[in-house]
Amino acid sequence: MSSSFSGNVRGTGYRIVVAADNTQVSKKAIRFAVQLYRRLEGTDNSLEIIYAVGLNPTSETTLSLFGGLDRTNNLDIENSAKEDLEGLEQFMTDYKNLVDFKLFMVQDTKSVEEILTGYINKDPPNLVVIGSTNKEGISR
């Protein structure tokens, strides 16, 4: 399942992909990607902001309780993801007239890391931007 919100993505030029959620760290990464986008020469650049959602695989075991818990937990994850995506859509309204972008969500029963890696490997972008909390050592 995926949903999208866009502001005129074109097909050539630099393609920048940002992995994001609705945290301040991700918003900082988006701001950096927007600045980078605007500095790059050319008018056909595109900015893709991907919100990856890793759902729990629903188990088909003899204990139907576990499958029900997985489905209930996934509903919570999906609802939280929708709220986060709405927050990102609101955040991106400031950039709608500055950059061509596409904001979308990808859901799968894989980890977020696997979802992002699969998306990037399927059609490699020119640049990937991922936020960092700058933590080190054990706190990382």
JSON list of C-alpha atoms in Angstrom, two decimals:
[
{"chain": "A", "resi": 1, "resn": "MET", "atom": "CA", "xyz": [0.00, 0.00, 0.00]},
{"chain": "A", "resi": 2, "resn": "SER", "atom": "CA", "xyz": [1.28, 3.46, -0.74]},
{"chain": "A", "resi": 3, "resn": "SER", "atom": "CA", "xyz": [-0.10, 6.95, -0.71]},
{"chain": "A", "resi": 4, "resn": "SER", "atom": "CA", "xyz": [1.37, 10.13, -2.10]},
{"chain": "A", "resi": 5, "resn": "PHE", "atom": "CA", "xyz": [1.32, 13.91, -1.96]},
{"chain": "A", "resi": 6, "resn": "SER", "atom": "CA", "xyz": [3.36, 15.72, -4.57]},
{"chain": "A", "resi": 7, "resn": "GLY", "atom": "CA", "xyz": [4.40, 19.02, -5.98]},
{"chain": "A", "resi": 8, "resn": "ASN", "atom": "CA", "xyz": [5.29, 18.48, -9.68]},
{"chain": "A", "resi": 9, "resn": "VAL", "atom": "CA", "xyz": [8.02, 15.83, -9.93]},
{"chain": "A", "resi": 10, "resn": "ARG", "atom": "CA", "xyz": [9.83, 15.78, -13.28]},
{"chain": "A", "resi": 11, "resn": "GLY", "atom": "CA", "xyz": [11.80, 12.94, -14.77]},
{"chain": "A", "resi": 12, "resn": "THR", "atom": "CA", "xyz": [15.37, 14.14, -15.52]},
{"chain": "A", "resi": 13, "resn": "GLY", "atom": "CA", "xyz": [18.14, 15.93, -13.68]},
{"chain": "A", "resi": 14, "resn": "TYR", "atom": "CA", "xyz": [19.28, 15.07, -10.16]},
{"chain": "A", "resi": 15, "resn": "ARG", "atom": "CA", "xyz": [17.06, 12.70, -8.23]},
{"chain": "A", "resi": 16, "resn": "ILE", "atom": "CA", "xyz": [17.31, 13.13, -4.46]},
{"chain": "A", "resi": 17, "resn": "VAL", "atom": "CA", "xyz": [15.67, 10.65, -2.09]},
{"chain": "A", "resi": 18, "resn": "VAL", "atom": "CA", "xyz": [15.08, 11.45, 1.57]},
{"chain": "A", "resi": 19, "resn": "ALA", "atom": "CA", "xyz": [14.10, 8.79, 4.10]},
{"chain": "A", "resi": 20, "resn": "ALA", "atom": "CA", "xyz": [11.83, 10.55, 6.56]},
{"chain": "A", "resi": 21, "resn": "ASP", "atom": "CA", "xyz": [9.34, 10.26, 9.36]},
{"chain": "A", "resi": 22, "resn": "ASN", "atom": "CA", "xyz": [7.72, 13.11, 11.25]},
{"chain": "A", "resi": 23, "resn": "THR", "atom": "CA", "xyz": [10.61, 13.71, 13.68]},
{"chain": "A", "resi": 24, "resn": "GLN", "atom": "CA", "xyz": [12.66, 16.87, 13.96]},
{"chain": "A", "resi": 25, "resn": "VAL", "atom": "CA", "xyz": [15.73, 14.95, 12.76]},
{"chain": "A", "resi": 26, "resn": "SER", "atom": "CA", "xyz": [13.91, 13.95, 9.57]},
{"chain": "A", "resi": 27, "resn": "LYS", "atom": "CA", "xyz": [12.62, 17.47, 9.03]},
{"chain": "A", "resi": 28, "resn": "LYS", "atom": "CA", "xyz": [16.20, 18.72, 9.33]},
{"chain": "A", "resi": 29, "resn": "ALA", "atom": "CA", "xyz": [17.22, 16.16, 6.67]},
{"chain": "A", "resi": 30, "resn": "ILE", "atom": "CA", "xyz": [14.40, 17.38, 4.43]},
{"chain": "A", "resi": 31, "resn": "ARG", "atom": "CA", "xyz": [15.49, 21.01, 4.86]},
{"chain": "A", "resi": 32, "resn": "PHE", "atom": "CA", "xyz": [19.05, 19.97, 3.96]},
{"chain": "A", "resi": 33, "resn": "ALA", "atom": "CA", "xyz": [17.78, 18.11, 0.87]},
{"chain": "A", "resi": 34, "resn": "VAL", "atom": "CA", "xyz": [15.74, 21.15, -0.20]},
{"chain": "A", "resi": 35, "resn": "GLN", "atom": "CA", "xyz": [18.82, 23.39, 0.14]},
{"chain": "A", "resi": 36, "resn": "LEU", "atom": "CA", "xyz": [20.86, 20.86, -1.83]},
{"chain": "A", "resi": 37, "resn": "TYR", "atom": "CA", "xyz": [18.17, 20.62, -4.49]},
{"chain": "A", "resi": 38, "resn": "ARG", "atom": "CA", "xyz": [18.14, 24.38, -4.92]},
{"chain": "A", "resi": 39, "resn": "ARG", "atom": "CA", "xyz": [21.96, 24.55, -5.20]},
{"chain": "A", "resi": 40, "resn": "LEU", "atom": "CA", "xyz": [22.20, 21.91, -7.91]},
{"chain": "A", "resi": 41, "resn": "GLU", "atom": "CA", "xyz": [22.35, 23.21, -11.42]},
{"chain": "A", "resi": 42, "resn": "GLY", "atom": "CA", "xyz": [19.55, 22.29, -13.75]},
{"chain": "A", "resi": 43, "resn": "THR", "atom": "CA", "xyz": [15.84, 22.73, -13.65]},
{"chain": "A", "resi": 44, "resn": "ASP", "atom": "CA", "xyz": [14.71, 19.12, -13.85]},
{"chain": "A", "resi": 45, "resn": "ASN", "atom": "CA", "xyz": [15.72, 17.97, -10.39]},
{"chain": "A", "resi": 46, "resn": "SER", "atom": "CA", "xyz": [13.35, 15.90, -8.29]},
{"chain": "A", "resi": 47, "resn": "LEU", "atom": "CA", "xyz": [13.02, 15.34, -4.56]},
{"chain": "A", "resi": 48, "resn": "GLU", "atom": "CA", "xyz": [11.38, 12.16, -3.28]},
{"chain": "A", "resi": 49, "resn": "ILE", "atom": "CA", "xyz": [10.52, 11.89, 0.38]},
{"chain": "A", "resi": 50, "resn": "ILE", "atom": "CA", "xyz": [9.78, 8.32, 1.38]},
{"chain": "A", "resi": 51, "resn": "TYR", "atom": "CA", "xyz": [8.05, 7.38, 4.60]},
{"chain": "A", "resi": 52, "resn": "ALA", "atom": "CA", "xyz": [8.57, 3.65, 5.14]},
{"chain": "A", "resi": 53, "resn": "VAL", "atom": "CA", "xyz": [6.28, 1.66, 7.42]},
{"chain": "A", "resi": 54, "resn": "GLY", "atom": "CA", "xyz": [7.31, -1.79, 8.58]},
{"chain": "A", "resi": 55, "resn": "LEU", "atom": "CA", "xyz": [4.27, -3.83, 9.54]},
{"chain": "A", "resi": 56, "resn": "ASN", "atom": "CA", "xyz": [4.25, -7.05, 11.52]},
{"chain": "A", "resi": 57, "resn": "PRO", "atom": "CA", "xyz": [3.63, -10.14, 9.41]},
{"chain": "A", "resi": 58, "resn": "THR", "atom": "CA", "xyz": [0.33, -11.60, 10.51]},
{"chain": "A", "resi": 59, "resn": "SER", "atom": "CA", "xyz": [0.84, -15.10, 11.77]},
{"chain": "A", "resi": 60, "resn": "GLU", "atom": "CA", "xyz": [-1.34, -17.94, 10.61]},
{"chain": "A", "resi": 61, "resn": "THR", "atom": "CA", "xyz": [-0.74, -20.20, 13.57]},
{"chain": "A", "resi": 62, "resn": "THR", "atom": "CA", "xyz": [-3.03, -22.54, 15.43]},
{"chain": "A", "resi": 63, "resn": "LEU", "atom": "CA", "xyz": [-3.18, -19.89, 18.12]},
{"chain": "A", "resi": 64, "resn": "SER", "atom": "CA", "xyz": [-5.41, -17.36, 16.38]},
{"chain": "A", "resi": 65, "resn": "LEU", "atom": "CA", "xyz": [-4.86, -14.94, 19.24]},
{"chain": "A", "resi": 66, "resn": "PHE", "atom": "CA", "xyz": [-1.37, -14.10, 17.97]},
{"chain": "A", "resi": 67, "resn": "GLY", "atom": "CA", "xyz": [-2.62, -13.34, 14.45]},
{"chain": "A", "resi": 68, "resn": "GLY", "atom": "CA", "xyz": [-5.28, -11.08, 15.95]},
{"chain": "A", "resi": 69, "resn": "LEU", "atom": "CA", "xyz": [-2.67, -9.25, 18.02]},
{"chain": "A", "resi": 70, "resn": "ASP", "atom": "CA", "xyz": [-0.50, -8.74, 14.93]},
{"chain": "A", "resi": 71, "resn": "ARG", "atom": "CA", "xyz": [-3.44, -7.31, 12.99]},
{"chain": "A", "resi": 72, "resn": "THR", "atom": "CA", "xyz": [-4.43, -5.03, 15.89]},
{"chain": "A", "resi": 73, "resn": "ASN", "atom": "CA", "xyz": [-0.83, -3.85, 16.28]},
{"chain": "A", "resi": 74, "resn": "ASN", "atom": "CA", "xyz": [-0.63, -3.21, 12.53]},
{"chain": "A", "resi": 75, "resn": "LEU", "atom": "CA", "xyz": [-3.77, -1.05, 12.70]},
{"chain": "A", "resi": 76, "resn": "ASP", "atom": "CA", "xyz": [-2.06, 1.04, 15.39]},
{"chain": "A", "resi": 77, "resn": "ILE", "atom": "CA", "xyz": [1.09, 1.28, 13.26]},
{"chain": "A", "resi": 78, "resn": "GLU", "atom": "CA", "xyz": [-0.94, 2.28, 10.18]},
{"chain": "A", "resi": 79, "resn": "ASN", "atom": "CA", "xyz": [-2.90, 4.94, 12.09]},
{"chain": "A", "resi": 80, "resn": "SER", "atom": "CA", "xyz": [0.29, 6.38, 13.55]},
{"chain": "A", "resi": 81, "resn": "ALA", "atom": "CA", "xyz": [1.87, 6.38, 10.09]},
{"chain": "A", "resi": 82, "resn": "LYS", "atom": "CA", "xyz": [-1.11, 8.25, 8.61]},
{"chain": "A", "resi": 83, "resn": "GLU", "atom": "CA", "xyz": [-0.80, 10.90, 11.32]},
{"chain": "A", "resi": 84, "resn": "ASP", "atom": "CA", "xyz": [2.94, 11.21, 10.68]},
{"chain": "A", "resi": 85, "resn": "LEU", "atom": "CA", "xyz": [2.40, 11.47, 6.93]},
{"chain": "A", "resi": 86, "resn": "GLU", "atom": "CA", "xyz": [-0.18, 14.22, 7.48]},
{"chain": "A", "resi": 87, "resn": "GLY", "atom": "CA", "xyz": [2.38, 16.05, 9.63]},
{"chain": "A", "resi": 88, "resn": "LEU", "atom": "CA", "xyz": [4.97, 15.75, 6.85]},
{"chain": "A", "resi": 89, "resn": "GLU", "atom": "CA", "xyz": [2.44, 16.97, 4.28]},
{"chain": "A", "resi": 90, "resn": "GLN", "atom": "CA", "xyz": [1.81, 20.03, 6.45]},
{"chain": "A", "resi": 91, "resn": "PHE", "atom": "CA", "xyz": [5.56, 20.58, 6.86]},
{"chain": "A", "resi": 92, "resn": "MET", "atom": "CA", "xyz": [6.10, 20.36, 3.10]},
{"chain": "A", "resi": 93, "resn": "THR", "atom": "CA", "xyz": [3.50, 23.02, 2.24]},
{"chain": "A", "resi": 94, "resn": "ASP", "atom": "CA", "xyz": [6.22, 25.62, 2.91]},
{"chain": "A", "resi": 95, "resn": "TYR", "atom": "CA", "xyz": [8.31, 24.07, 0.13]},
{"chain": "A", "resi": 96, "resn": "LYS", "atom": "CA", "xyz": [5.57, 23.40, -2.44]},
{"chain": "A", "resi": 97, "resn": "ASN", "atom": "CA", "xyz": [6.51, 26.41, -4.59]},
{"chain": "A", "resi": 98, "resn": "LEU", "atom": "CA", "xyz": [10.28, 26.09, -4.06]},
{"chain": "A", "resi": 99, "resn": "VAL", "atom": "CA", "xyz": [11.02, 22.52, -5.18]},
{"chain": "A", "resi": 100, "resn": "ASP", "atom": "CA", "xyz": [9.47, 19.73, -7.19]},
{"chain": "A", "resi": 101, "resn": "PHE", "atom": "CA", "xyz": [8.84, 16.92, -4.74]},
{"chain": "A", "resi": 102, "resn": "LYS", "atom": "CA", "xyz": [6.91, 13.76, -4.13]},
{"chain": "A", "resi": 103, "resn": "LEU", "atom": "CA", "xyz": [6.04, 12.65, -0.60]},
{"chain": "A", "resi": 104, "resn": "PHE", "atom": "CA", "xyz": [4.78, 9.10, -0.25]},
{"chain": "A", "resi": 105, "resn": "MET", "atom": "CA", "xyz": [4.41, 6.20, 2.13]},
{"chain": "A", "resi": 106, "resn": "VAL", "atom": "CA", "xyz": [5.41, 2.60, 1.46]},
{"chain": "A", "resi": 107, "resn": "GLN", "atom": "CA", "xyz": [4.11, -0.17, 3.72]},
{"chain": "A", "resi": 108, "resn": "ASP", "atom": "CA", "xyz": [5.39, -3.72, 3.82]},
{"chain": "A", "resi": 109, "resn": "THR", "atom": "CA", "xyz": [5.88, -6.57, 6.26]},
{"chain": "A", "resi": 110, "resn": "LYS", "atom": "CA", "xyz": [9.61, -6.02, 6.16]},
{"chain": "A", "resi": 111, "resn": "SER", "atom": "CA", "xyz": [11.78, -3.87, 8.38]},
{"chain": "A", "resi": 112, "resn": "VAL", "atom": "CA", "xyz": [12.02, -0.18, 7.55]},
{"chain": "A", "resi": 113, "resn": "GLU", "atom": "CA", "xyz": [15.66, -0.75, 6.62]},
{"chain": "A", "resi": 114, "resn": "GLU", "atom": "CA", "xyz": [14.69, -3.44, 4.09]},
{"chain": "A", "resi": 115, "resn": "ILE", "atom": "CA", "xyz": [11.91, -1.27, 2.64]},
{"chain": "A", "resi": 116, "resn": "LEU", "atom": "CA", "xyz": [14.25, 1.69, 2.14]},
{"chain": "A", "resi": 117, "resn": "THR", "atom": "CA", "xyz": [17.06, -0.45, 0.77]},
{"chain": "A", "resi": 118, "resn": "GLY", "atom": "CA", "xyz": [14.71, -2.13, -1.68]},
{"chain": "A", "resi": 119, "resn": "TYR", "atom": "CA", "xyz": [13.31, 1.21, -2.85]},
{"chain": "A", "resi": 120, "resn": "ILE", "atom": "CA", "xyz": [16.76, 2.71, -3.35]},
{"chain": "A", "resi": 121, "resn": "ASN", "atom": "CA", "xyz": [18.19, -0.38, -5.08]},
{"chain": "A", "resi": 122, "resn": "LYS", "atom": "CA", "xyz": [15.20, -0.71, -7.43]},
{"chain": "A", "resi": 123, "resn": "ASP", "atom": "CA", "xyz": [15.89, 2.66, -9.07]},
{"chain": "A", "resi": 124, "resn": "PRO", "atom": "CA", "xyz": [19.09, 4.18, -7.62]},
{"chain": "A", "resi": 125, "resn": "PRO", "atom": "CA", "xyz": [18.89, 7.95, -7.09]},
{"chain": "A", "resi": 126, "resn": "ASN", "atom": "CA", "xyz": [21.75, 10.39, -7.54]},
{"chain": "A", "resi": 127, "resn": "LEU", "atom": "CA", "xyz": [21.71, 11.30, -3.83]},
{"chain": "A", "resi": 128, "resn": "VAL", "atom": "CA", "xyz": [20.23, 9.80, -0.65]},
{"chain": "A", "resi": 129, "resn": "VAL", "atom": "CA", "xyz": [19.68, 11.95, 2.45]},
{"chain": "A", "resi": 130, "resn": "ILE", "atom": "CA", "xyz": [19.05, 10.36, 5.85]},
{"chain": "A", "resi": 131, "resn": "GLY", "atom": "CA", "xyz": [18.83, 12.24, 9.12]},
{"chain": "A", "resi": 132, "resn": "SER", "atom": "CA", "xyz": [21.13, 11.57, 12.07]},
{"chain": "A", "resi": 133, "resn": "THR", "atom": "CA", "xyz": [20.80, 12.25, 15.76]},
{"chain": "A", "resi": 134, "resn": "ASN", "atom": "CA", "xyz": [24.60, 12.55, 16.06]},
{"chain": "A", "resi": 135, "resn": "LYS", "atom": "CA", "xyz": [24.65, 10.01, 18.87]},
{"chain": "A", "resi": 136, "resn": "GLU", "atom": "CA", "xyz": [27.80, 8.05, 19.50]},
{"chain": "A", "resi": 137, "resn": "GLY", "atom": "CA", "xyz": [28.82, 4.87, 21.24]},
{"chain": "A", "resi": 138, "resn": "ILE", "atom": "CA", "xyz": [26.21, 3.06, 23.31]},
{"chain": "A", "resi": 139, "resn": "SER", "atom": "CA", "xyz": [23.54, 5.76, 22.94]},
{"chain": "A", "resi": 140, "resn": "ARG", "atom": "CA", "xyz": [23.74, 5.26, 19.15]}
]
